[in-house]
Amino acid sequence: MKYIGVHPDLIVNGHQIVHSFKSRLKDREHLRAKILRKAELGREINAQNLFTKVTDLAGVRILHLFQENFAEIDAIIRRKVTEDGDWIFDERPKAYTWDPEAVTFFQRFDLDVSEKTTSYTSVHYLVRPRTDSPLCCEIQVRTLFEEIWGEVDHQINYPVPTDNVALYEQIKVLSKIVGAGSRLLDSLKRVQNG
């Protein structure tokens, strides 16, 4: 995590591209709830398949201000896989978004892009140190605006979706504001750079 968070290639014109980063281990109650949700969908998780079926036991979140800076962060993560050989991708990296403009943006990269009706936006990389390693870490990359939406959604609407129509609609409106905010920040950066 610190490798990405303070990488010298992620300092441009004296500014850190990575605003902040954090890590977490999934706590026991969230893991229990996830296993129960999967079981309701007919997907059994047991001691033998836990590390292959639950790939977000350990997670890192990388936050940045400007969506345009995603390219530099993506390049650093891929360098750990393709050049350094320190990680392997457990699956193809994925970009989740509700926003058609963001779909177009993420299609410029080597990502599977998936439109989410839930308004969730984030890029996920699953990395392991070796193919046969049970250790897996989920790296999420998103803008600070997207992080705000995610934190609000997590408190109100996830993992159990709200049945309050007004809350549901307001969370969707917040996602539109977040999208507009991200575009405004990128516009400000382009004007600054002339």
mmCIF file of C-alpha atoms in Angstrom:
data_model
loop_
_atom_site.group_PDB
_atom_site.id
_atom_site.type_symbol
_atom_site.label_atom_id
_atom_site.label_comp_id
_atom_site.label_asym_id
_atom_site.label_seq_id
_atom_site.Cartn_x
_atom_site.Cartn_y
_atom_site.Cartn_z
ATOM 1 C CA MET A 1 0.000 0.000 0.000
ATOM 2 C CA LYS A 2 2.716 2.439 0.945
ATOM 3 C CA TYR A 3 4.469 1.508 -2.311
ATOM 4 C CA ILE A 4 1.614 3.113 -4.253
ATOM 5 C CA GLY A 5 0.771 5.802 -1.733
ATOM 6 C CA VAL A 6 4.186 7.433 -1.725
ATOM 7 C CA HIS A 7 5.628 6.259 -5.046
ATOM 8 C CA PRO A 8 7.922 8.962 -6.519
ATOM 9 C CA ASP A 9 6.394 8.484 -10.000
ATOM 10 C CA LEU A 10 3.091 9.608 -8.483
ATOM 11 C CA ILE A 11 4.399 13.082 -7.664
ATOM 12 C CA VAL A 12 3.669 15.500 -10.515
ATOM 13 C CA ASN A 13 4.674 19.162 -10.373
ATOM 14 C CA GLY A 14 5.303 18.797 -6.650
ATOM 15 C CA HIS A 15 1.829 17.359 -5.951
ATOM 16 C CA GLN A 16 1.068 13.827 -4.803
ATOM 17 C CA ILE A 17 -1.373 12.150 -7.193
ATOM 18 C CA VAL A 18 -2.479 9.838 -4.377
ATOM 19 C CA HIS A 19 -4.394 11.932 -1.887
ATOM 20 C CA SER A 20 -4.577 9.219 0.754
ATOM 21 C CA PHE A 21 -4.732 5.486 1.197
ATOM 22 C CA LYS A 22 -6.046 3.088 3.751
ATOM 23 C CA SER A 23 -6.108 -0.623 4.376
ATOM 24 C CA ARG A 24 -8.360 -3.010 6.182
ATOM 25 C CA LEU A 25 -8.897 -6.631 7.074
ATOM 26 C CA LYS A 26 -12.512 -7.695 6.791
ATOM 27 C CA ASP A 27 -13.868 -7.983 10.306
ATOM 28 C CA ARG A 28 -15.487 -11.151 11.591
ATOM 29 C CA GLU A 29 -19.092 -9.848 11.481
ATOM 30 C CA HIS A 30 -18.818 -8.526 7.923
ATOM 31 C CA LEU A 31 -17.267 -11.817 6.827
ATOM 32 C CA ARG A 32 -20.066 -13.779 8.525
ATOM 33 C CA ALA A 33 -22.692 -11.590 6.821
ATOM 34 C CA LYS A 34 -21.019 -12.016 3.434
ATOM 35 C CA ILE A 35 -20.909 -15.812 3.804
ATOM 36 C CA LEU A 36 -24.617 -15.823 4.685
ATOM 37 C CA ARG A 37 -25.488 -13.608 1.696
ATOM 38 C CA LYS A 38 -23.546 -15.918 -0.635
ATOM 39 C CA ALA A 39 -25.243 -18.963 0.900
ATOM 40 C CA GLU A 40 -28.659 -17.409 0.191
ATOM 41 C CA LEU A 41 -27.570 -17.218 -3.449
ATOM 42 C CA GLY A 42 -26.619 -20.894 -3.390
ATOM 43 C CA ARG A 43 -22.856 -20.293 -3.175
ATOM 44 C CA GLU A 44 -21.264 -22.288 -0.394
ATOM 45 C CA ILE A 45 -18.203 -20.886 1.316
ATOM 46 C CA ASN A 46 -16.326 -23.210 3.649
ATOM 47 C CA ALA A 47 -12.853 -23.586 5.162
ATOM 48 C CA GLN A 48 -11.563 -25.282 1.989
ATOM 49 C CA ASN A 49 -12.621 -22.572 -0.456
ATOM 50 C CA LEU A 50 -12.635 -19.458 1.763
ATOM 51 C CA PHE A 51 -9.533 -17.895 0.207
ATOM 52 C CA THR A 52 -10.646 -18.507 -3.371
ATOM 53 C CA LYS A 53 -14.277 -17.460 -2.877
ATOM 54 C CA VAL A 54 -13.684 -14.450 -0.624
ATOM 55 C CA THR A 55 -11.007 -12.364 -2.255
ATOM 56 C CA ASP A 56 -11.483 -9.167 -0.281
ATOM 57 C CA LEU A 57 -10.399 -10.345 3.165
ATOM 58 C CA ALA A 58 -7.541 -7.855 2.865
ATOM 59 C CA GLY A 59 -8.086 -4.593 1.076
ATOM 60 C CA VAL A 60 -6.348 -1.386 0.156
ATOM 61 C CA ARG A 61 -8.072 1.739 -1.052
ATOM 62 C CA ILE A 62 -6.177 4.358 -3.041
ATOM 63 C CA LEU A 63 -7.862 7.760 -3.245
ATOM 64 C CA HIS A 64 -7.017 10.497 -5.694
ATOM 65 C CA LEU A 65 -8.464 13.900 -6.604
ATOM 66 C CA PHE A 66 -8.491 13.974 -10.399
ATOM 67 C CA GLN A 67 -9.882 11.119 -12.469
ATOM 68 C CA GLU A 68 -7.335 11.886 -15.175
ATOM 69 C CA ASN A 69 -4.592 10.784 -12.738
ATOM 70 C CA PHE A 70 -5.996 7.266 -12.713
ATOM 71 C CA ALA A 71 -3.636 6.437 -15.611
ATOM 72 C CA GLU A 72 -0.521 6.970 -13.476
ATOM 73 C CA ILE A 73 -1.870 4.871 -10.601
ATOM 74 C CA ASP A 74 -2.929 2.076 -12.973
ATOM 75 C CA ALA A 75 0.568 2.071 -14.495
ATOM 76 C CA ILE A 76 2.248 1.695 -11.091
ATOM 77 C CA ILE A 77 0.011 -1.250 -10.154
ATOM 78 C CA ARG A 78 0.634 -2.947 -13.508
ATOM 79 C CA ARG A 79 4.379 -2.427 -13.131
ATOM 80 C CA LYS A 80 4.306 -4.601 -9.962
ATOM 81 C CA VAL A 81 2.784 -7.359 -12.104
ATOM 82 C CA THR A 82 4.464 -7.085 -15.486
ATOM 83 C CA GLU A 83 7.934 -5.692 -14.722
ATOM 84 C CA ASP A 84 8.692 -6.390 -11.065
ATOM 85 C CA GLY A 85 6.860 -9.738 -10.934
ATOM 86 C CA ASP A 86 5.927 -9.140 -7.301
ATOM 87 C CA TRP A 87 2.203 -9.711 -7.882
ATOM 88 C CA ILE A 88 -0.081 -11.570 -10.230
ATOM 89 C CA PHE A 89 -3.607 -10.540 -11.093
ATOM 90 C CA ASP A 90 -6.103 -13.041 -9.677
ATOM 91 C CA GLU A 91 -8.515 -11.879 -12.372
ATOM 92 C CA ARG A 92 -8.624 -9.118 -14.936
ATOM 93 C CA PRO A 93 -8.882 -5.705 -13.278
ATOM 94 C CA LYS A 94 -12.421 -4.334 -13.309
ATOM 95 C CA ALA A 95 -13.887 -0.864 -13.425
ATOM 96 C CA TYR A 96 -17.386 -0.509 -11.993
ATOM 97 C CA THR A 97 -19.412 2.570 -12.802
ATOM 98 C CA TRP A 98 -22.953 3.755 -13.465
ATOM 99 C CA ASP A 99 -21.799 6.673 -15.636
ATOM 100 C CA PRO A 100 -21.651 6.238 -19.449
ATOM 101 C CA GLU A 101 -18.895 8.897 -19.700
ATOM 102 C CA ALA A 102 -16.856 7.007 -17.111
ATOM 103 C CA VAL A 103 -17.394 3.810 -19.123
ATOM 104 C CA THR A 104 -15.792 5.551 -22.103
ATOM 105 C CA PHE A 105 -12.944 6.806 -19.909
ATOM 106 C CA PHE A 106 -12.179 3.382 -18.383
ATOM 107 C CA GLN A 107 -12.369 1.607 -21.754
ATOM 108 C CA ARG A 108 -9.078 3.361 -22.605
ATOM 109 C CA PHE A 109 -7.367 1.020 -20.138
ATOM 110 C CA ASP A 110 -6.880 -2.746 -20.006
ATOM 111 C CA LEU A 111 -9.904 -3.231 -17.758
ATOM 112 C CA ASP A 112 -13.187 -5.080 -17.867
ATOM 113 C CA VAL A 113 -15.756 -2.309 -17.535
ATOM 114 C CA SER A 114 -19.055 -3.090 -15.865
ATOM 115 C CA GLU A 115 -21.999 -0.732 -15.552
ATOM 116 C CA LYS A 116 -23.541 -0.861 -12.058
ATOM 117 C CA THR A 117 -27.146 0.139 -11.550
ATOM 118 C CA THR A 118 -26.309 0.696 -7.868
ATOM 119 C CA SER A 119 -24.318 3.875 -8.735
ATOM 120 C CA TYR A 120 -21.127 2.293 -7.380
ATOM 121 C CA THR A 121 -17.921 3.517 -9.012
ATOM 122 C CA SER A 122 -14.455 2.101 -8.332
ATOM 123 C CA VAL A 123 -11.678 0.167 -10.030
ATOM 124 C CA HIS A 124 -10.765 -3.171 -8.462
ATOM 125 C CA TYR A 125 -7.543 -5.141 -8.811
ATOM 126 C CA LEU A 126 -7.197 -8.554 -7.158
ATOM 127 C CA VAL A 127 -3.537 -9.363 -6.602
ATOM 128 C CA ARG A 128 -1.697 -12.368 -5.166
ATOM 129 C CA PRO A 129 2.037 -12.814 -4.595
ATOM 130 C CA ARG A 130 1.974 -16.110 -6.579
ATOM 131 C CA THR A 131 -0.580 -18.109 -8.512
ATOM 132 C CA ASP A 132 -0.726 -20.785 -5.807
ATOM 133 C CA SER A 133 -0.809 -18.394 -2.862
ATOM 134 C CA PRO A 134 -3.937 -18.340 -0.683
ATOM 135 C CA LEU A 135 -3.212 -14.668 0.025
ATOM 136 C CA CYS A 136 -5.188 -12.203 -2.019
ATOM 137 C CA CYS A 137 -5.574 -8.459 -1.679
ATOM 138 C CA GLU A 138 -8.184 -6.260 -3.287
ATOM 139 C CA ILE A 139 -6.883 -2.872 -4.358
ATOM 140 C CA GLN A 140 -9.605 -0.314 -4.959
ATOM 141 C CA VAL A 141 -8.832 2.927 -6.762
ATOM 142 C CA ARG A 142 -11.325 5.778 -6.756
ATOM 143 C CA THR A 143 -11.596 9.545 -6.545
ATOM 144 C CA LEU A 144 -12.323 11.352 -3.308
ATOM 145 C CA PHE A 145 -15.784 12.240 -4.642
ATOM 146 C CA GLU A 146 -16.461 8.550 -5.305
ATOM 147 C CA GLU A 147 -15.219 7.738 -1.811
ATOM 148 C CA ILE A 148 -17.768 10.136 -0.287
ATOM 149 C CA TRP A 149 -20.562 8.434 -2.222
ATOM 150 C CA GLY A 150 -19.248 5.012 -1.166
ATOM 151 C CA GLU A 151 -19.094 5.937 2.510
ATOM 152 C CA VAL A 152 -22.657 7.308 2.472
ATOM 153 C CA ASP A 153 -23.954 4.286 0.563
ATOM 154 C CA HIS A 154 -22.166 1.972 2.990
ATOM 155 C CA GLN A 155 -23.877 3.545 5.970
ATOM 156 C CA ILE A 156 -27.359 3.724 4.452
ATOM 157 C CA ASN A 157 -27.698 1.202 1.653
ATOM 158 C CA TYR A 158 -25.100 -1.579 1.895
ATOM 159 C CA PRO A 159 -24.969 -4.484 2.351
ATOM 160 C CA VAL A 160 -28.723 -4.409 2.976
ATOM 161 C CA PRO A 161 -30.354 -2.092 0.414
ATOM 162 C CA THR A 162 -32.692 0.473 1.914
ATOM 163 C CA ASP A 163 -36.402 0.050 1.261
ATOM 164 C CA ASN A 164 -36.946 3.767 1.816
ATOM 165 C CA VAL A 165 -37.664 5.165 -1.659
ATOM 166 C CA ALA A 166 -36.611 8.710 -0.705
ATOM 167 C CA LEU A 167 -33.231 7.509 0.620
ATOM 168 C CA TYR A 168 -32.697 5.346 -2.458
ATOM 169 C CA GLU A 169 -33.462 8.268 -4.794
ATOM 170 C CA GLN A 170 -31.245 10.664 -2.850
ATOM 171 C CA ILE A 171 -28.333 8.223 -2.996
ATOM 172 C CA LYS A 172 -28.782 8.105 -6.773
ATOM 173 C CA VAL A 173 -28.845 11.921 -6.925
ATOM 174 C CA LEU A 174 -25.665 11.996 -4.847
ATOM 175 C CA SER A 175 -23.995 9.762 -7.442
ATOM 176 C CA LYS A 176 -24.864 12.314 -10.159
ATOM 177 C CA ILE A 177 -23.429 15.135 -8.035
ATOM 178 C CA VAL A 178 -20.285 13.054 -7.498
ATOM 179 C CA GLY A 179 -19.950 12.517 -11.262
ATOM 180 C CA ALA A 180 -20.389 16.243 -11.919
ATOM 181 C CA GLY A 181 -17.883 17.072 -9.183
ATOM 182 C CA SER A 182 -15.279 14.744 -10.665
ATOM 183 C CA ARG A 183 -15.731 16.351 -14.096
ATOM 184 C CA LEU A 184 -15.440 19.845 -12.602
ATOM 185 C CA LEU A 185 -12.175 18.941 -10.860
ATOM 186 C CA ASP A 186 -10.718 17.552 -14.092
ATOM 187 C CA SER A 187 -11.848 20.704 -15.915
ATOM 188 C CA LEU A 188 -10.158 22.892 -13.296
ATOM 189 C CA LYS A 189 -6.947 20.903 -13.741
ATOM 190 C CA ARG A 190 -7.050 21.238 -17.531
ATOM 191 C CA VAL A 191 -7.570 25.026 -17.264
ATOM 192 C CA GLN A 192 -4.687 25.272 -14.792
ATOM 193 C CA ASN A 193 -2.416 23.302 -17.103
ATOM 194 C CA GLY A 194 -3.419 25.561 -20.020
#
